[in-house]
Structure formats: C-alpha cells, structure tokens
XYZ file of N, CA and C in Angstrom:
444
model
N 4.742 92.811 -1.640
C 4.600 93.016 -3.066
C 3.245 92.488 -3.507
N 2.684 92.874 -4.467
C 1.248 93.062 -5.097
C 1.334 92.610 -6.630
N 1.844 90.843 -6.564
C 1.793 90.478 -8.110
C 0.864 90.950 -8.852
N 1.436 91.074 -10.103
C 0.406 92.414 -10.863
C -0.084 90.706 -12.029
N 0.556 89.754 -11.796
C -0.125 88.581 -12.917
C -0.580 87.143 -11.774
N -1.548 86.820 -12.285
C -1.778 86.043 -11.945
C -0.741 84.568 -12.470
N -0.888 83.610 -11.543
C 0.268 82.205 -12.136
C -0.922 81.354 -13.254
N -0.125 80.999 -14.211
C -0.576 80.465 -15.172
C -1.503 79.141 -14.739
N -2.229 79.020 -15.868
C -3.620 77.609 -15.808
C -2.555 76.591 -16.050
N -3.201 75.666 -15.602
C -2.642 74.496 -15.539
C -2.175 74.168 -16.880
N -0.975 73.768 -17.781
C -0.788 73.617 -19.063
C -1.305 71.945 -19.000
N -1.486 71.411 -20.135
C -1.910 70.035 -20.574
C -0.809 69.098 -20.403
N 0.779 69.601 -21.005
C 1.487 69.008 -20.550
C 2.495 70.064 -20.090
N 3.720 68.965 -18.883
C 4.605 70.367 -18.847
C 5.718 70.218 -19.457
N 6.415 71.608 -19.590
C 7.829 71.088 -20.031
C 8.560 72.149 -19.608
N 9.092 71.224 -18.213
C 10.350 72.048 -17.016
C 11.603 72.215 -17.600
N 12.099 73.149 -17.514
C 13.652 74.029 -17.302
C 14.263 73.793 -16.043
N 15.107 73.103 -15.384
C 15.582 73.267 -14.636
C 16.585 74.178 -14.618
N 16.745 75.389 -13.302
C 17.654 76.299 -13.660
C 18.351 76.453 -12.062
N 19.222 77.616 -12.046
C 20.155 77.632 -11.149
C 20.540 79.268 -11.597
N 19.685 80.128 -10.513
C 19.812 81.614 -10.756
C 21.125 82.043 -10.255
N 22.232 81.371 -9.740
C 23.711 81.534 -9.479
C 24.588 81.259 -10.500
N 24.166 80.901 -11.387
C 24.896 80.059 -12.545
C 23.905 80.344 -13.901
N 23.473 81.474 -13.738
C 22.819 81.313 -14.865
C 23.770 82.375 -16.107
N 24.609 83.070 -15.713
C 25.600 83.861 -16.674
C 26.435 83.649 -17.090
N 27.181 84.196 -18.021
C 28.363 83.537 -18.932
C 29.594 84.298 -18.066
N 29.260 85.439 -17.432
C 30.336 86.162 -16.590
C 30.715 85.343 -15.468
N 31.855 85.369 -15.098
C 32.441 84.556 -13.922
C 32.203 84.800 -12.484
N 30.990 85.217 -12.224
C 30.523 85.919 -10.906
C 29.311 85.000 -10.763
N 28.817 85.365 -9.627
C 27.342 85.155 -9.288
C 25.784 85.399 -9.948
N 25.063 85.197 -10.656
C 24.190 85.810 -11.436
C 23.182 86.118 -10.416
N 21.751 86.768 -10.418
C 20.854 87.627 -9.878
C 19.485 87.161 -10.143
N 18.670 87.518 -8.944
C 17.678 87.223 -9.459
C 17.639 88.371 -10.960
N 17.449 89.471 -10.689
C 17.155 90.755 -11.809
C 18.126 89.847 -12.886
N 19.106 89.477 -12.984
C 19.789 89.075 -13.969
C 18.980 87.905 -14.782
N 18.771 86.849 -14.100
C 17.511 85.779 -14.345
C 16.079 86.757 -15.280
N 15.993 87.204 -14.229
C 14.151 87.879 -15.119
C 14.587 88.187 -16.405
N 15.678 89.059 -16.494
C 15.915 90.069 -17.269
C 16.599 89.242 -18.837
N 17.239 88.179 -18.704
C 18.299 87.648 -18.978
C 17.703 86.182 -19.847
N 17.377 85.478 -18.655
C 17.202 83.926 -19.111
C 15.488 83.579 -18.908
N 14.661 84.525 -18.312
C 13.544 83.922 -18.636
C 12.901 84.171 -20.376
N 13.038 85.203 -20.614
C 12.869 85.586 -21.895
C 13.297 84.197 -23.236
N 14.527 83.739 -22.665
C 15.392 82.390 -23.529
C 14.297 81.333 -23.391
N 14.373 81.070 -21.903
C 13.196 79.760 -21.390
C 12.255 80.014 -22.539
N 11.332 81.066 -22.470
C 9.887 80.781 -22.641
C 10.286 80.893 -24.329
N 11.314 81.425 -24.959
C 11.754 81.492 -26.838
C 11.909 79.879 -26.853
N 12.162 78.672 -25.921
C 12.927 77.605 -26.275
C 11.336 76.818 -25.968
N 9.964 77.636 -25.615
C 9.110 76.731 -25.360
C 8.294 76.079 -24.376
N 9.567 76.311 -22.907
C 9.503 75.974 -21.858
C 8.027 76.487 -21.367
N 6.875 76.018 -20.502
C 5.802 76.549 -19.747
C 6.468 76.275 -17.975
N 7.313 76.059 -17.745
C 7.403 75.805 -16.276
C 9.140 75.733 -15.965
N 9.341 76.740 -15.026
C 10.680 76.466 -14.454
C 10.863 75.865 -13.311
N 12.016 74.705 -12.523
C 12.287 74.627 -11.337
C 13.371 75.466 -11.049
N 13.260 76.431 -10.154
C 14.556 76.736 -9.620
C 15.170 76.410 -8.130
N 16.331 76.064 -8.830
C 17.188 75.264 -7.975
C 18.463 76.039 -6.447
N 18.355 75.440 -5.511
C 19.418 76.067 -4.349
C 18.758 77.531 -4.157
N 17.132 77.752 -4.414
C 16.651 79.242 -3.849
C 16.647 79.189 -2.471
N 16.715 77.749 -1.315
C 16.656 78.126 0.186
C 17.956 78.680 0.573
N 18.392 79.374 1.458
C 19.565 79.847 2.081
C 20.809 78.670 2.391
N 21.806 78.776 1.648
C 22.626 77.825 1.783
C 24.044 78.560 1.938
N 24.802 78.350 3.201
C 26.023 78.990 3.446
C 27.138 78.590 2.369
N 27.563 77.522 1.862
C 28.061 76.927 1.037
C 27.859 76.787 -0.709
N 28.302 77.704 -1.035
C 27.772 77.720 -2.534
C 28.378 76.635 -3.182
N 28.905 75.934 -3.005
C 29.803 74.618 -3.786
C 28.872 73.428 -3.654
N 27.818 73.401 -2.685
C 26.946 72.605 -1.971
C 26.302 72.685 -3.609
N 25.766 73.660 -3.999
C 24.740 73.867 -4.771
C 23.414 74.155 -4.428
N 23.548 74.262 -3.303
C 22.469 74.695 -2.364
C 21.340 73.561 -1.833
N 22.414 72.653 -1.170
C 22.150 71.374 -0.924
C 22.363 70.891 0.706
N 23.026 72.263 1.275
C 23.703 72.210 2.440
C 22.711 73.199 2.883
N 21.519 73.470 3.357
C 20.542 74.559 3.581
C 20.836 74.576 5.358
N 20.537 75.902 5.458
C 20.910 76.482 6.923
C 19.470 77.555 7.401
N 19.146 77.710 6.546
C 17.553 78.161 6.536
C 16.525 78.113 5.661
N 15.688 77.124 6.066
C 14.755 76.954 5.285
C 13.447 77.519 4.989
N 13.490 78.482 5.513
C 12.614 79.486 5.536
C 12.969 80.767 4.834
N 13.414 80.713 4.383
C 14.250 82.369 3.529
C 15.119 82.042 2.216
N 14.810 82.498 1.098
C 15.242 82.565 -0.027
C 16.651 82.664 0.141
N 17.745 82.056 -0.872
C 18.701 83.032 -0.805
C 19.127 84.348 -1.072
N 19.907 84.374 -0.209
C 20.106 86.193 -0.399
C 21.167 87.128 -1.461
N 22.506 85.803 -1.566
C 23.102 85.881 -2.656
C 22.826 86.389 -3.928
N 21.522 85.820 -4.271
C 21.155 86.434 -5.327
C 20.434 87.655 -5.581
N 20.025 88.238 -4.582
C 19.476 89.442 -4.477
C 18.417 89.346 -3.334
N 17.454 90.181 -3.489
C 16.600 90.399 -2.221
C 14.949 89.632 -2.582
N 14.192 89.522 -1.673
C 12.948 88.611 -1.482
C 12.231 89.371 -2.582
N 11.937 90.798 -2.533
C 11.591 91.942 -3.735
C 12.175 91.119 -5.052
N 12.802 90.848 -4.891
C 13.685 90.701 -6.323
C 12.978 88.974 -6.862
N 13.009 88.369 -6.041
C 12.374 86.755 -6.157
C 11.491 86.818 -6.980
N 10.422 87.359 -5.914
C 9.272 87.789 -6.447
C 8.500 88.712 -7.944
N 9.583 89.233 -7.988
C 9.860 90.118 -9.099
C 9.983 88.597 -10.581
N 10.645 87.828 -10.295
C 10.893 87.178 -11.367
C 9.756 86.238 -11.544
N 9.422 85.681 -10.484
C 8.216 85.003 -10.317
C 7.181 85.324 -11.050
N 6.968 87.003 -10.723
C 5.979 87.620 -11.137
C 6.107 88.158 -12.715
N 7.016 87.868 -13.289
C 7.131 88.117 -14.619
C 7.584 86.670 -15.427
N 7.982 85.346 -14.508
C 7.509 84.508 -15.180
C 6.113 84.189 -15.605
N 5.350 84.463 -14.597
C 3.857 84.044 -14.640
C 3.030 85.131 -16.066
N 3.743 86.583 -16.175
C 3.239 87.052 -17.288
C 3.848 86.453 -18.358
N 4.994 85.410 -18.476
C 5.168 85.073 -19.981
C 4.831 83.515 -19.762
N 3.256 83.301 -18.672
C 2.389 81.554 -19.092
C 3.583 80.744 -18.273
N 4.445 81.199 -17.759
C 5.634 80.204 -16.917
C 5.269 79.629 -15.521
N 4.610 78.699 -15.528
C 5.189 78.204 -13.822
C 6.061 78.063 -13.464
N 6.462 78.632 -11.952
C 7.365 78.381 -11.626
C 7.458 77.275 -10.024
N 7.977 76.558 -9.997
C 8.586 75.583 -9.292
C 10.384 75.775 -8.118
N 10.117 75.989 -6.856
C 10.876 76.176 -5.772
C 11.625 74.921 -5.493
N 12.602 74.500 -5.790
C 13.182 73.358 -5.426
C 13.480 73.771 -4.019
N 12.548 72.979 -3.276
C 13.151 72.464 -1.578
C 13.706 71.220 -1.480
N 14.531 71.747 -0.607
C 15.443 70.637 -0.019
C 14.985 69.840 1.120
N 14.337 69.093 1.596
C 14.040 69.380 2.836
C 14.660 68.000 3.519
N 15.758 67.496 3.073
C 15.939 66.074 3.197
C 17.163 65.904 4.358
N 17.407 66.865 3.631
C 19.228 67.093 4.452
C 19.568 68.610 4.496
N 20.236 68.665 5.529
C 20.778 69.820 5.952
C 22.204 70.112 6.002
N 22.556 71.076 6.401
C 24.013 72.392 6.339
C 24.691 71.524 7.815
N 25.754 71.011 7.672
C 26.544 70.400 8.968
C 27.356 71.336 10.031
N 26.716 72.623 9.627
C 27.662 73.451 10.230
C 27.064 73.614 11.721
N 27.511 73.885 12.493
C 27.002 74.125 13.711
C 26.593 75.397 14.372
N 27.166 76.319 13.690
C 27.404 77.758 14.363
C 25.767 78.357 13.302
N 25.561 78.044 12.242
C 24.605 78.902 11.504
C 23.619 78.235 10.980
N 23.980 76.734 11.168
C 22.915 75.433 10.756
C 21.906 75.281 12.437
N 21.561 73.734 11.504
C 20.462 73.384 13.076
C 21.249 71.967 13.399
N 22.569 71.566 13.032
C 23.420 70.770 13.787
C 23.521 71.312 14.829
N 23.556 69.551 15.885
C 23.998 70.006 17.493
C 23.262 71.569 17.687
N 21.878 71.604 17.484
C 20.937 72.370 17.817
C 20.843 72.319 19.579
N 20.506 71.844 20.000
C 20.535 71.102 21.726
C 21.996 70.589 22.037
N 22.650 70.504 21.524
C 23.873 70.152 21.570
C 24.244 68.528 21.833
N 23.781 67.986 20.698
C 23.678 66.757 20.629
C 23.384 66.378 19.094
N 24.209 65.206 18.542
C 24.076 65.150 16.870
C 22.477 64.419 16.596
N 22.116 64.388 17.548
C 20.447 63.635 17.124
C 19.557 64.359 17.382
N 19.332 65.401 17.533
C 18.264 66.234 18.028
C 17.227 66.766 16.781
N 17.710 66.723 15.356
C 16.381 66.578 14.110
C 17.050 65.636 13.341
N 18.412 65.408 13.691
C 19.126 64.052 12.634
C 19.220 63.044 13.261
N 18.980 61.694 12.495
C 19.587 60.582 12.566
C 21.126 60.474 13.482
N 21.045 59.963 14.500
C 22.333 59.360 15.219
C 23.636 58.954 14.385
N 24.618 58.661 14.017
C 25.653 58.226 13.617
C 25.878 58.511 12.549
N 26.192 57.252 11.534
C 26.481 57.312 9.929
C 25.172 57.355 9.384
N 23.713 56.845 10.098
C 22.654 56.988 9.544
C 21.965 58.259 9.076
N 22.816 59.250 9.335
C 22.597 60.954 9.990
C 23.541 61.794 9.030
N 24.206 61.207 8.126
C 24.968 61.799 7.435
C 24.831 61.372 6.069
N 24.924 62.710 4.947
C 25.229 62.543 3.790
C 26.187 62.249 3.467
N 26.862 61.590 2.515
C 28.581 61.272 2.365
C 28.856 62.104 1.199
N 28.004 62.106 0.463
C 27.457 62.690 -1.122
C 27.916 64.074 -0.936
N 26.741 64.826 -0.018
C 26.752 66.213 -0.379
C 27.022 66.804 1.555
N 27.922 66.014 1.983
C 28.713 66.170 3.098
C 27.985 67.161 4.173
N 26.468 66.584 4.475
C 25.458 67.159 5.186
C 24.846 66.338 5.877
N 23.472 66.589 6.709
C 23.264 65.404 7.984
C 21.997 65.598 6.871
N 21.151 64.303 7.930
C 19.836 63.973 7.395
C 19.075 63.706 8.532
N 18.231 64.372 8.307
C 16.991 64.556 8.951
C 15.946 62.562 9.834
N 15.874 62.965 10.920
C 15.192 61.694 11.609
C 13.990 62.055 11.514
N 13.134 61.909 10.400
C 11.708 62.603 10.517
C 10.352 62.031 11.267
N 11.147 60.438 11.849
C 10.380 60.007 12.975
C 10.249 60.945 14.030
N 11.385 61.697 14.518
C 11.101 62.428 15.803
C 10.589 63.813 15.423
C-alpha cells in the first residue's frame, strides 16, 4: 500500500486516546479495523485527540488476554481485518493530524505451546525465565529472559 498522507508533525503537546479496535462498538461482536476508521476515528479527532495508542494490534490467540498473551509478534491481528485494512486506518488517521501509536507487547508472551514460542526447543527456558520467575500470574503468560 502507497499511503496517500503523510504522518503528522510533531504536535507541541500530546493528547493520547487509548483504544482497542475489538471493542470499539456498541454491537456485541468484534469491531474492525474498517469499523474503527470509519466509526471512531472521526469521534477521537471531534473530542480533540492528536494521537492514538492502539491496543492488542499484535496477534493474540486469546481474546480475553486483551491481547496480552501474543503468539506472533510480527503480524497484526487478523481478527480485526486484514494488514490492507490496518493500514488503511493508519493512513486516514494521519489525514485527520492523528498519530498513531502500536502498543507492543514485548514483555510476555502466549503460554500456549502448539502456536506460541513456549517450550520452543522443548524446554520452559529457552526465551523465558526458568520457573515462577518465567511466569505471569496476572495475565497467565510466560516472560521473557532477555539476558539470553
């Protein structure tokens, strides 16, 4: 894709929106990126806002996590629509002066084994912490040994 706006100048001060493009509708489903562009950036920038974070965009198998349990950190989620579609909002925040802000996770990870990077080598220490030091209790995920 070929953003047609450039991302906004640095504002003087900011003032972040934190948002959550899964939760951003009043309907009892999943919301969209297209739903977001279309929907709630328009609100953001009426309420003032120059900058959004959006929240749980890495790939997270667990939507209850909040997208806190990440299983790929390299790829948007898909739930909400397609990479086209990301970008799409991105690119029409930046035409209404919006920065936008990617909440990464990069602290802790998805405990799952089969689709995560637990017991990667097949062993619980191989990018996490050994034992209880290696585990979230919070958001029931491992944590990263970023010594090794």
């Amino acid at each position: 894709m070929e953003f047609k706006h450039s991302k906004p100048k640095k504002p003087r001060g900011l003032r972040i929106y934190e948002s959550h493009v899964g939760i951003s509708s009043y309907e009892g489903k999943i919301a969209s990126y297209k739903h977001f562009t279309c929907n709630i950036l328009p609100r953001i920038k009426d309420l003032g806002y120059n900058c959004i974070q959006l929240m749980a965009i890495m790939e997270h198998a667990y939507y209850a996590s909040f997208g806190y349990q990440i299983t790929s950190f390299f790829a948007a989620s898909s739930r909400y629509g397609t990479p086209e579609e990301l970008k799409e909002l991105v690119d029409t925040a930046h035409s209404m002066g919006i920065t936008v802000f990617l909440d990464m996770v990069h602290s802790h990870a998805s405990k799952n084994s089969e689709d995560g990077l637990n017991m990667f080598d097949g062993t619980e220490s191989c990018y996490f912490h050994y034992g209880p030091k290696g585990n979230h209790n919070l958001w029931d995920s491992r944590l990263f040994a970023y010594s090794s």
